[in-house]
């Protein structure tokens, strides 16, 4: 289905995400100027080095301080087309703000994320026409998946004058930004507003409800071969797959959910009902687990985070764990789930055992176990890889962990006309990493298309419906 960039379907009302307050609301003009004037405008700014997209942070902050909001936004968006969402969702505590020189002096670092959000949102609200696309080149690029990597790549390609067509399997586009960011950081409709702006940058088309497969056999499908035949290049922004499972008794049935699937419903499905959920167990120690725990705690649910190792070994950020704790979640460390306990089919608890005891127990020796009361169990122990779609393209290879293999200098795969970036390449990092990789790939695609000699022009672009 083709989408008019100015008419993206709004998310339905009544979503649970609408109940969450904004953790870091946009600055007023006075607040932004005051914060900007705290910046030291370091010449060799460590914050810039810590940003995966290398935004000239001192420059855009100085422009805010001097009232040049449009210039500040242009500085940000030139380096990072998804500067609005990154201003809201980036873990600045471990990136730019985490390297602010004020930290070494025991002072509060500059609120770089909030200043970035202020500049971009304010400027685009006044005049969204910050950039002008170059004249059409006649080149076409297909982008598979409508997540942050594909959106950013499409925007950069469009500004160079190329035609970019994004193919998205789901009805709701935006990927992680729309359906995965914690709602106290960014709402789904804000992500769609940013997507709408990117679609307006040039010749960009979004087609939702289209599956890319090896051989198209049904309406709503388009084959990998057709994409290659109808376009000069293809970008794979596949993201990650389904939530991993625990593989323990009692897991099947109502009351046990995959974390990312649950977050997606919380953000987009008004039919989700948590009325009977008073206690929840969240299994995992990464940022997704901490997000789910934080979200449930903010909704008044008693939350236990069950992690198989110690707090010091958690892959989730320390500031995210602290946020979840402040909201009311507690950590149950060094424990592994062994059974989802049900009564009459309903989840009542998660049975856990000491992780070391489970590893060291020999034969039938008893292992001390305990019950974590729960009406809901959210599993956040990883996601599968989107291998099927990638392997539909000849020459594309995967590594031992199921990630798409690319040349880091160009993000080109083993197929010279297929590029890739985002979570399907890096295994699951931040939105800003996806944008950085998309920028590399877009630049390489542009250079390859403009310098490629000879060859027949691609045929008609597939419609996918």
Coordinates of C-alpha atoms in Angstrom, one line a residue:
X1 CA 0.0 0.0 0.0
X2 CA 1.4 3.4 -0.9
X3 CA 1.4 6.1 1.7
X4 CA 1.2 9.8 1.0
X5 CA 4.0 11.4 3.1
X6 CA 1.6 14.1 4.4
X7 CA -1.1 11.6 5.4
X8 CA 0.5 8.9 7.6
X9 CA -2.3 7.1 9.5
X10 CA -2.4 8.3 13.2
X11 CA -2.1 5.8 15.9
X12 CA -5.4 4.9 17.5
X13 CA -6.4 6.7 20.7
X14 CA -6.8 4.8 24.0
X15 CA -3.2 3.4 24.0
X16 CA -1.6 2.7 27.4
X17 CA 1.4 4.7 26.3
X18 CA -0.7 7.9 26.5
X19 CA -0.8 7.5 30.3
X20 CA 2.9 8.2 30.6
X21 CA 4.3 11.6 31.4
X22 CA 7.2 13.0 29.4
X23 CA 10.4 12.2 31.4
X24 CA 12.3 15.1 29.8
X25 CA 9.8 17.6 28.4
X26 CA 11.0 20.1 25.8
X27 CA 12.7 23.1 27.1
X28 CA 11.1 26.5 26.8
X29 CA 13.1 29.1 25.0
X30 CA 14.3 30.7 28.3
X31 CA 15.3 27.3 29.7
X32 CA 17.2 26.4 26.5
X33 CA 19.1 29.6 26.4
X34 CA 20.0 29.3 30.1
X35 CA 21.3 25.8 29.7
X36 CA 23.1 26.6 26.5
X37 CA 25.0 29.4 28.2
X38 CA 26.4 26.9 30.7
X39 CA 28.3 25.2 27.8
X40 CA 32.1 25.9 27.6
X41 CA 32.1 25.3 23.8
X42 CA 35.2 23.1 24.1
X43 CA 37.5 23.2 21.1
X44 CA 38.4 19.5 21.3
X45 CA 35.0 18.6 22.6
X46 CA 34.8 15.1 24.0
X47 CA 31.0 15.1 23.6
X48 CA 31.5 15.2 19.8
X49 CA 33.8 12.2 19.9
X50 CA 31.3 10.3 22.0
X51 CA 28.5 10.8 19.4
X52 CA 28.2 8.0 16.8
X53 CA 27.0 10.6 14.2
X54 CA 29.6 13.2 15.2
X55 CA 27.2 16.1 15.6
X56 CA 29.0 19.4 16.2
X57 CA 27.6 19.8 19.6
X58 CA 29.4 22.9 20.8
X59 CA 28.4 24.6 17.5
X60 CA 24.6 23.9 17.8
X61 CA 24.6 24.8 21.5
X62 CA 26.3 28.1 20.8
X63 CA 23.6 28.8 18.1
X64 CA 20.9 28.2 20.6
X65 CA 22.5 30.6 23.1
X66 CA 22.6 33.3 20.4
X67 CA 19.0 32.7 19.2
X68 CA 19.9 30.9 16.0
X69 CA 17.5 28.0 16.5
X70 CA 17.2 27.2 12.8
X71 CA 20.9 27.1 12.4
X72 CA 21.2 24.8 15.4
X73 CA 18.7 22.4 13.9
X74 CA 20.5 22.4 10.6
X75 CA 23.8 21.6 12.3
X76 CA 22.1 18.7 14.1
X77 CA 20.1 17.3 11.2
X78 CA 23.0 17.5 8.7
X79 CA 24.9 15.0 10.9
X80 CA 21.8 13.1 12.1
X81 CA 18.5 13.2 10.2
X82 CA 16.8 11.6 13.2
X83 CA 18.1 14.3 15.5
X84 CA 14.7 14.7 17.1
X85 CA 14.2 11.1 18.2
X86 CA 17.8 10.8 19.2
X87 CA 17.4 13.9 21.4
X88 CA 14.7 12.1 23.2
X89 CA 15.8 8.5 23.2
X90 CA 19.6 8.5 23.1
X91 CA 21.3 7.3 26.3
X92 CA 23.2 10.6 26.5
X93 CA 24.3 9.5 30.0
X94 CA 26.8 7.1 28.4
X95 CA 27.4 9.0 25.2
X96 CA 27.7 12.8 24.7
X97 CA 26.7 14.0 28.2
X98 CA 28.6 11.1 29.8
X99 CA 31.8 12.6 28.3
X100 CA 31.0 16.2 29.1
X101 CA 33.9 17.9 30.9
X102 CA 31.7 19.0 33.7
X103 CA 31.5 15.3 35.0
X104 CA 35.2 15.4 35.9
X105 CA 34.5 18.5 38.1
X106 CA 31.6 16.9 39.9
X107 CA 29.1 19.2 38.2
X108 CA 25.9 18.5 36.3
X109 CA 26.8 17.8 32.6
X110 CA 25.2 19.9 29.9
X111 CA 21.7 18.5 29.0
X112 CA 22.7 17.9 25.4
X113 CA 19.8 15.7 24.6
X114 CA 17.2 18.2 25.8
X115 CA 18.9 21.0 23.9
X116 CA 19.0 18.9 20.8
X117 CA 15.3 18.1 21.1
X118 CA 14.5 21.8 21.7
X119 CA 16.4 23.0 18.6
X120 CA 15.0 20.4 16.2
X121 CA 11.4 20.5 17.4
X122 CA 11.3 24.3 17.6
X123 CA 12.9 24.8 14.2
X124 CA 10.7 22.3 12.4
X125 CA 7.6 23.7 14.0
X126 CA 8.4 27.1 12.5
X127 CA 9.5 26.0 9.1
X128 CA 10.2 22.3 8.2
X129 CA 11.9 23.3 4.9
X130 CA 15.4 23.2 6.3
X131 CA 16.9 21.4 3.3
X132 CA 16.5 21.3 -0.4
X133 CA 17.0 18.1 -2.4
X134 CA 19.4 18.1 -5.4
X135 CA 17.9 17.6 -8.9
X136 CA 16.7 14.1 -9.7
X137 CA 19.4 11.7 -10.8
X138 CA 17.0 9.0 -12.2
X139 CA 18.5 6.5 -9.7
X140 CA 16.3 4.3 -7.5
X141 CA 17.0 2.6 -4.2
X142 CA 14.8 0.1 -2.4
X143 CA 14.9 0.0 1.4
X144 CA 13.6 -3.0 3.2
X145 CA 12.1 -2.2 6.6
X146 CA 10.9 1.1 7.8
X147 CA 12.9 1.4 11.0
X148 CA 15.5 4.1 11.9
X149 CA 18.3 2.8 9.6
X150 CA 16.1 2.7 6.5
X151 CA 14.4 6.0 7.3
X152 CA 17.7 7.8 7.7
X153 CA 19.2 6.2 4.6
X154 CA 16.1 7.2 2.6
X155 CA 16.4 10.8 3.7
X156 CA 20.1 11.1 2.8
X157 CA 19.5 9.5 -0.6
X158 CA 16.6 11.7 -1.3
X159 CA 18.6 14.8 -0.6
X160 CA 21.1 13.6 -3.2
X161 CA 18.3 13.5 -5.8
X162 CA 17.7 9.7 -5.8
X163 CA 14.3 8.1 -5.6
X164 CA 13.9 6.0 -2.3
X165 CA 11.2 3.5 -1.8
X166 CA 10.7 2.0 1.6
X167 CA 9.0 -1.4 1.9
X168 CA 7.6 -2.2 5.4
X169 CA 5.9 -5.5 6.3
X170 CA 3.8 -4.0 9.2
X171 CA 0.9 -1.6 8.9
X172 CA 2.6 0.9 11.3
X173 CA 6.0 2.2 10.1
X174 CA 8.9 3.5 12.1
X175 CA 10.3 0.3 13.6
X176 CA 11.9 0.8 17.0
X177 CA 11.2 4.5 17.1
X178 CA 7.5 4.1 16.8
X179 CA 6.9 0.8 18.5
X180 CA 9.9 0.2 20.8
X181 CA 11.1 3.3 22.6
X182 CA 9.9 3.6 26.2
X183 CA 6.8 5.8 26.2
X184 CA 8.2 8.0 29.0
X185 CA 11.0 9.0 26.6
X186 CA 9.1 9.3 23.3
X187 CA 5.6 8.5 22.1
X188 CA 4.7 6.7 18.9
X189 CA 3.0 9.7 17.3
X190 CA 6.2 11.8 17.8
X191 CA 8.2 9.2 15.9
X192 CA 5.6 9.2 13.1
X193 CA 5.8 13.0 12.9
X194 CA 9.6 12.7 12.4
X195 CA 9.1 10.1 9.8
X196 CA 6.7 12.3 7.9
X197 CA 9.3 15.1 7.9
X198 CA 11.9 12.7 6.4
X199 CA 9.4 11.6 3.7
X200 CA 9.0 15.2 2.7
X201 CA 12.7 15.7 2.0
X202 CA 12.6 14.6 -1.6
X203 CA 11.4 11.7 -3.7
X204 CA 10.7 9.2 -0.9
X205 CA 7.8 6.7 -0.9
X206 CA 6.7 4.5 1.9
X207 CA 4.8 1.2 1.1
X208 CA 3.4 -0.6 4.2
X209 CA 2.0 -4.0 4.3
X210 CA 4.6 -5.4 1.9
X211 CA 6.7 -8.4 2.6
X212 CA 10.0 -9.0 0.9
X213 CA 10.5 -12.7 0.2
X214 CA 12.7 -15.0 -1.9
X215 CA 9.8 -15.7 -4.4
X216 CA 6.7 -13.6 -4.4
X217 CA 3.5 -15.8 -4.5
X218 CA 0.8 -13.7 -3.0
X219 CA -0.6 -10.1 -2.9
X220 CA 1.5 -7.9 -0.7
X221 CA 4.7 -9.8 -1.5
X222 CA 7.7 -8.6 -3.6
X223 CA 10.7 -10.8 -4.3
X224 CA 14.3 -9.9 -3.7
X225 CA 15.0 -10.5 -7.3
X226 CA 12.3 -8.0 -8.4
X227 CA 13.8 -5.4 -6.0
X228 CA 17.2 -5.8 -7.6
X229 CA 15.8 -5.7 -11.1
X230 CA 13.8 -2.5 -10.4
X231 CA 16.3 -0.5 -8.4
X232 CA 19.9 0.5 -8.7
X233 CA 20.7 -0.5 -5.1
X234 CA 19.0 -2.1 -2.1
X235 CA 19.4 -1.3 1.6
X236 CA 18.5 -3.9 4.2
X237 CA 17.3 -2.2 7.4
X238 CA 15.7 -5.4 8.8
X239 CA 16.0 -4.8 12.6
X240 CA 15.7 -7.8 14.8
X241 CA 13.2 -10.7 14.9
X242 CA 10.9 -12.2 17.5
X243 CA 11.6 -12.4 21.2
X244 CA 13.5 -15.4 22.5
X245 CA 11.8 -17.9 24.7
X246 CA 12.8 -19.3 28.1
X247 CA 12.1 -22.9 27.3
X248 CA 10.6 -23.8 30.7
X249 CA 7.4 -25.5 31.8
X250 CA 4.4 -23.3 32.0
X251 CA 5.7 -20.7 29.5
X252 CA 3.0 -21.4 26.9
X253 CA -0.3 -19.5 27.3
X254 CA -1.7 -16.2 28.5
X255 CA 0.3 -14.2 31.0
X256 CA 3.7 -14.8 29.5
X257 CA 4.8 -12.2 26.9
X258 CA 7.9 -11.4 24.9
X259 CA 9.2 -8.0 26.0
X260 CA 9.4 -6.3 22.6
X261 CA 6.0 -7.6 21.5
X262 CA 4.6 -6.3 24.8
X263 CA 6.1 -2.9 24.4
X264 CA 4.7 -2.7 20.9
X265 CA 1.2 -3.5 22.1
X266 CA 1.6 -1.0 24.9
X267 CA 2.5 1.7 22.4
X268 CA 0.1 0.9 19.6
X269 CA -2.7 -1.4 20.7
X270 CA -5.6 0.2 22.6
X271 CA -7.0 -3.3 23.2
X272 CA -4.2 -4.2 25.7
X273 CA -5.7 -4.5 29.1
X274 CA -3.6 -4.7 32.3
X275 CA -6.4 -4.3 34.7
X276 CA -5.7 -7.7 36.4
X277 CA -2.0 -7.3 36.6
X278 CA -0.8 -6.3 40.1
X279 CA 2.6 -8.1 40.1
X280 CA 5.0 -8.8 37.3
X281 CA 8.3 -10.6 36.8
X282 CA 10.6 -9.3 34.1
X283 CA 13.3 -11.8 33.0
X284 CA 16.6 -10.3 31.7
X285 CA 19.3 -7.8 32.4
X286 CA 19.5 -5.7 29.3
X287 CA 18.0 -2.3 28.5
X288 CA 14.8 -3.8 27.1
X289 CA 14.2 -5.6 30.4
X290 CA 14.8 -2.4 32.3
X291 CA 12.5 -0.5 30.0
X292 CA 9.6 -3.0 30.5
X293 CA 10.2 -3.0 34.3
X294 CA 10.2 0.8 34.4
X295 CA 7.1 1.0 32.3
X296 CA 5.1 -1.5 34.4
X297 CA 6.3 0.1 37.7
X298 CA 5.1 3.5 36.5
X299 CA 1.7 1.9 35.8
X300 CA 1.5 0.9 39.5
X301 CA 2.5 -2.8 39.0
X302 CA 4.8 -4.4 41.6
X303 CA 7.8 -5.5 39.5
X304 CA 10.7 -7.9 40.1
X305 CA 13.6 -8.0 37.6
X306 CA 14.9 -11.5 37.5
X307 CA 18.5 -11.7 36.3
X308 CA 20.8 -14.7 36.1
X309 CA 23.9 -12.9 37.1
X310 CA 24.9 -10.0 39.4
X311 CA 23.9 -6.4 39.1
X312 CA 27.5 -5.5 38.2
X313 CA 27.3 -7.9 35.2
X314 CA 24.1 -6.5 33.8
X315 CA 24.4 -5.3 30.2
X316 CA 21.6 -2.7 30.8
X317 CA 22.8 0.8 31.6
X318 CA 23.2 1.7 35.3
X319 CA 21.1 4.9 34.9
X320 CA 18.2 2.8 33.4
X321 CA 18.3 0.4 36.3
X322 CA 18.3 3.3 38.7
X323 CA 15.3 4.8 36.9
X324 CA 13.4 1.5 37.2
X325 CA 14.2 1.3 40.9
X326 CA 13.0 4.8 41.6
X327 CA 9.8 3.9 39.9
X328 CA 9.4 0.9 42.3
X329 CA 11.0 -2.1 40.6
X330 CA 13.3 -4.4 42.5
X331 CA 16.2 -6.6 41.3
X332 CA 16.3 -10.4 42.0
X333 CA 19.9 -11.2 40.9
X334 CA 21.7 -14.5 40.4
X335 CA 18.5 -16.3 39.8
X336 CA 17.3 -18.3 36.7
X337 CA 13.7 -19.1 35.9
X338 CA 12.8 -22.8 36.1
X339 CA 9.0 -22.8 35.8
X340 CA 6.0 -20.5 35.2
X341 CA 3.6 -21.5 37.9
X342 CA -0.1 -21.5 37.0
X343 CA -3.3 -22.1 38.8
X344 CA -6.3 -22.9 36.7
X345 CA -4.3 -21.7 33.7
X346 CA -3.6 -18.3 35.1
X347 CA 0.0 -17.2 35.9
X348 CA 0.5 -16.8 39.7
X349 CA 4.3 -16.9 40.1
X350 CA 7.7 -17.5 38.5
X351 CA 9.7 -20.3 40.1
X352 CA 13.4 -19.4 40.2
X353 CA 16.6 -21.1 41.4
X354 CA 20.1 -19.8 42.3
X355 CA 22.1 -19.6 39.1
X356 CA 25.3 -21.0 40.5
X357 CA 23.4 -23.9 42.1
X358 CA 21.8 -24.8 38.8
X359 CA 25.2 -24.8 37.1
X360 CA 27.0 -26.8 39.8
X361 CA 24.3 -29.3 40.8
X362 CA 25.2 -32.8 39.8
X363 CA 22.7 -35.6 39.4
X364 CA 19.4 -35.5 41.4
X365 CA 20.8 -33.2 44.1
X366 CA 18.0 -30.8 45.2
X367 CA 18.4 -27.1 44.3
X368 CA 17.0 -24.4 46.5
X369 CA 14.1 -22.7 44.7
X370 CA 11.8 -19.8 45.5
X371 CA 8.6 -18.3 44.0
X372 CA 8.4 -14.7 42.7
X373 CA 4.7 -13.8 42.7
X374 CA 3.5 -12.6 39.4
X375 CA 0.4 -12.2 37.3
X376 CA 2.5 -11.4 34.2
X377 CA 5.9 -12.7 33.1
X378 CA 7.8 -10.5 30.5
X379 CA 10.7 -12.3 28.8
X380 CA 13.5 -10.0 27.7
X381 CA 16.5 -12.3 27.0
X382 CA 17.1 -11.4 23.4
X383 CA 15.7 -11.5 19.9
X384 CA 16.1 -13.7 16.9
X385 CA 17.8 -12.5 13.8
X386 CA 16.0 -11.5 10.6
X387 CA 18.0 -14.0 8.5
X388 CA 15.3 -15.2 6.1
X389 CA 14.9 -11.9 4.3
X390 CA 18.7 -11.2 4.1
X391 CA 19.4 -14.6 2.6
X392 CA 16.9 -14.0 -0.1
X393 CA 19.5 -11.7 -1.7
X394 CA 22.3 -13.6 -3.5
X395 CA 25.7 -12.9 -2.0
X396 CA 24.5 -11.6 1.3
X397 CA 26.1 -13.5 4.2
X398 CA 25.5 -13.8 7.9
X399 CA 28.1 -14.2 10.7
X400 CA 28.0 -16.9 13.4
X401 CA 25.6 -14.8 15.4
X402 CA 23.1 -14.3 12.6
X403 CA 24.1 -10.7 11.8
X404 CA 24.4 -9.4 8.2
X405 CA 28.0 -9.2 7.2
X406 CA 29.1 -5.8 5.7
X407 CA 32.2 -3.9 4.9
X408 CA 32.4 -1.4 7.8
X409 CA 33.8 1.3 5.5
X410 CA 30.8 1.2 3.1
X411 CA 28.2 -1.1 4.7
X412 CA 28.1 -3.0 1.5
X413 CA 27.2 -6.7 1.8
X414 CA 28.7 -9.6 -0.3
X415 CA 26.3 -8.5 -3.1
X416 CA 27.8 -5.3 -4.6
X417 CA 24.3 -3.7 -5.0
X418 CA 23.0 -4.6 -1.5
X419 CA 23.9 -2.6 1.6
X420 CA 22.7 -2.9 5.2
X421 CA 22.8 -1.2 8.6
X422 CA 21.1 -1.0 12.0
X423 CA 20.3 -3.8 14.4
X424 CA 20.5 -6.6 11.8
X425 CA 24.2 -5.6 11.4
X426 CA 25.2 -4.5 14.9
X427 CA 23.1 -7.0 16.8
X428 CA 20.9 -4.4 18.6
X429 CA 22.4 -1.0 19.5
X430 CA 20.9 2.5 19.7
X431 CA 18.9 4.6 17.2
X432 CA 21.9 6.8 16.8
X433 CA 24.1 3.9 15.8
X434 CA 21.5 2.9 13.1
X435 CA 21.6 6.5 11.8
X436 CA 25.4 6.5 11.7
X437 CA 25.5 3.2 9.7
X438 CA 22.8 4.4 7.4
X439 CA 24.7 7.5 6.7
X440 CA 27.8 5.5 5.7
X441 CA 25.7 3.2 3.5
X442 CA 23.9 6.1 1.8
X443 CA 27.1 7.8 1.0
X444 CA 28.6 4.6 -0.5
X445 CA 25.4 3.9 -2.5
X446 CA 25.4 7.4 -3.9
X447 CA 29.0 7.2 -4.9
X448 CA 28.6 3.8 -6.5
X449 CA 25.4 4.7 -8.4
X450 CA 27.0 7.9 -9.7
X451 CA 30.2 6.3 -10.8
X452 CA 29.0 3.0 -12.1
X453 CA 29.7 2.7 -15.8
X454 CA 27.3 1.2 -18.4
X455 CA 24.7 -1.4 -17.6
X456 CA 21.0 -1.5 -18.6
X457 CA 18.6 0.8 -16.8
X458 CA 16.5 -1.0 -14.2
X459 CA 13.0 -2.1 -15.2
X460 CA 9.7 -0.9 -13.7
X461 CA 9.7 -0.7 -9.9
X462 CA 7.6 -3.5 -8.3
X463 CA 4.3 -2.4 -6.6
X464 CA 4.2 -5.1 -4.0
X465 CA 0.4 -5.3 -4.1

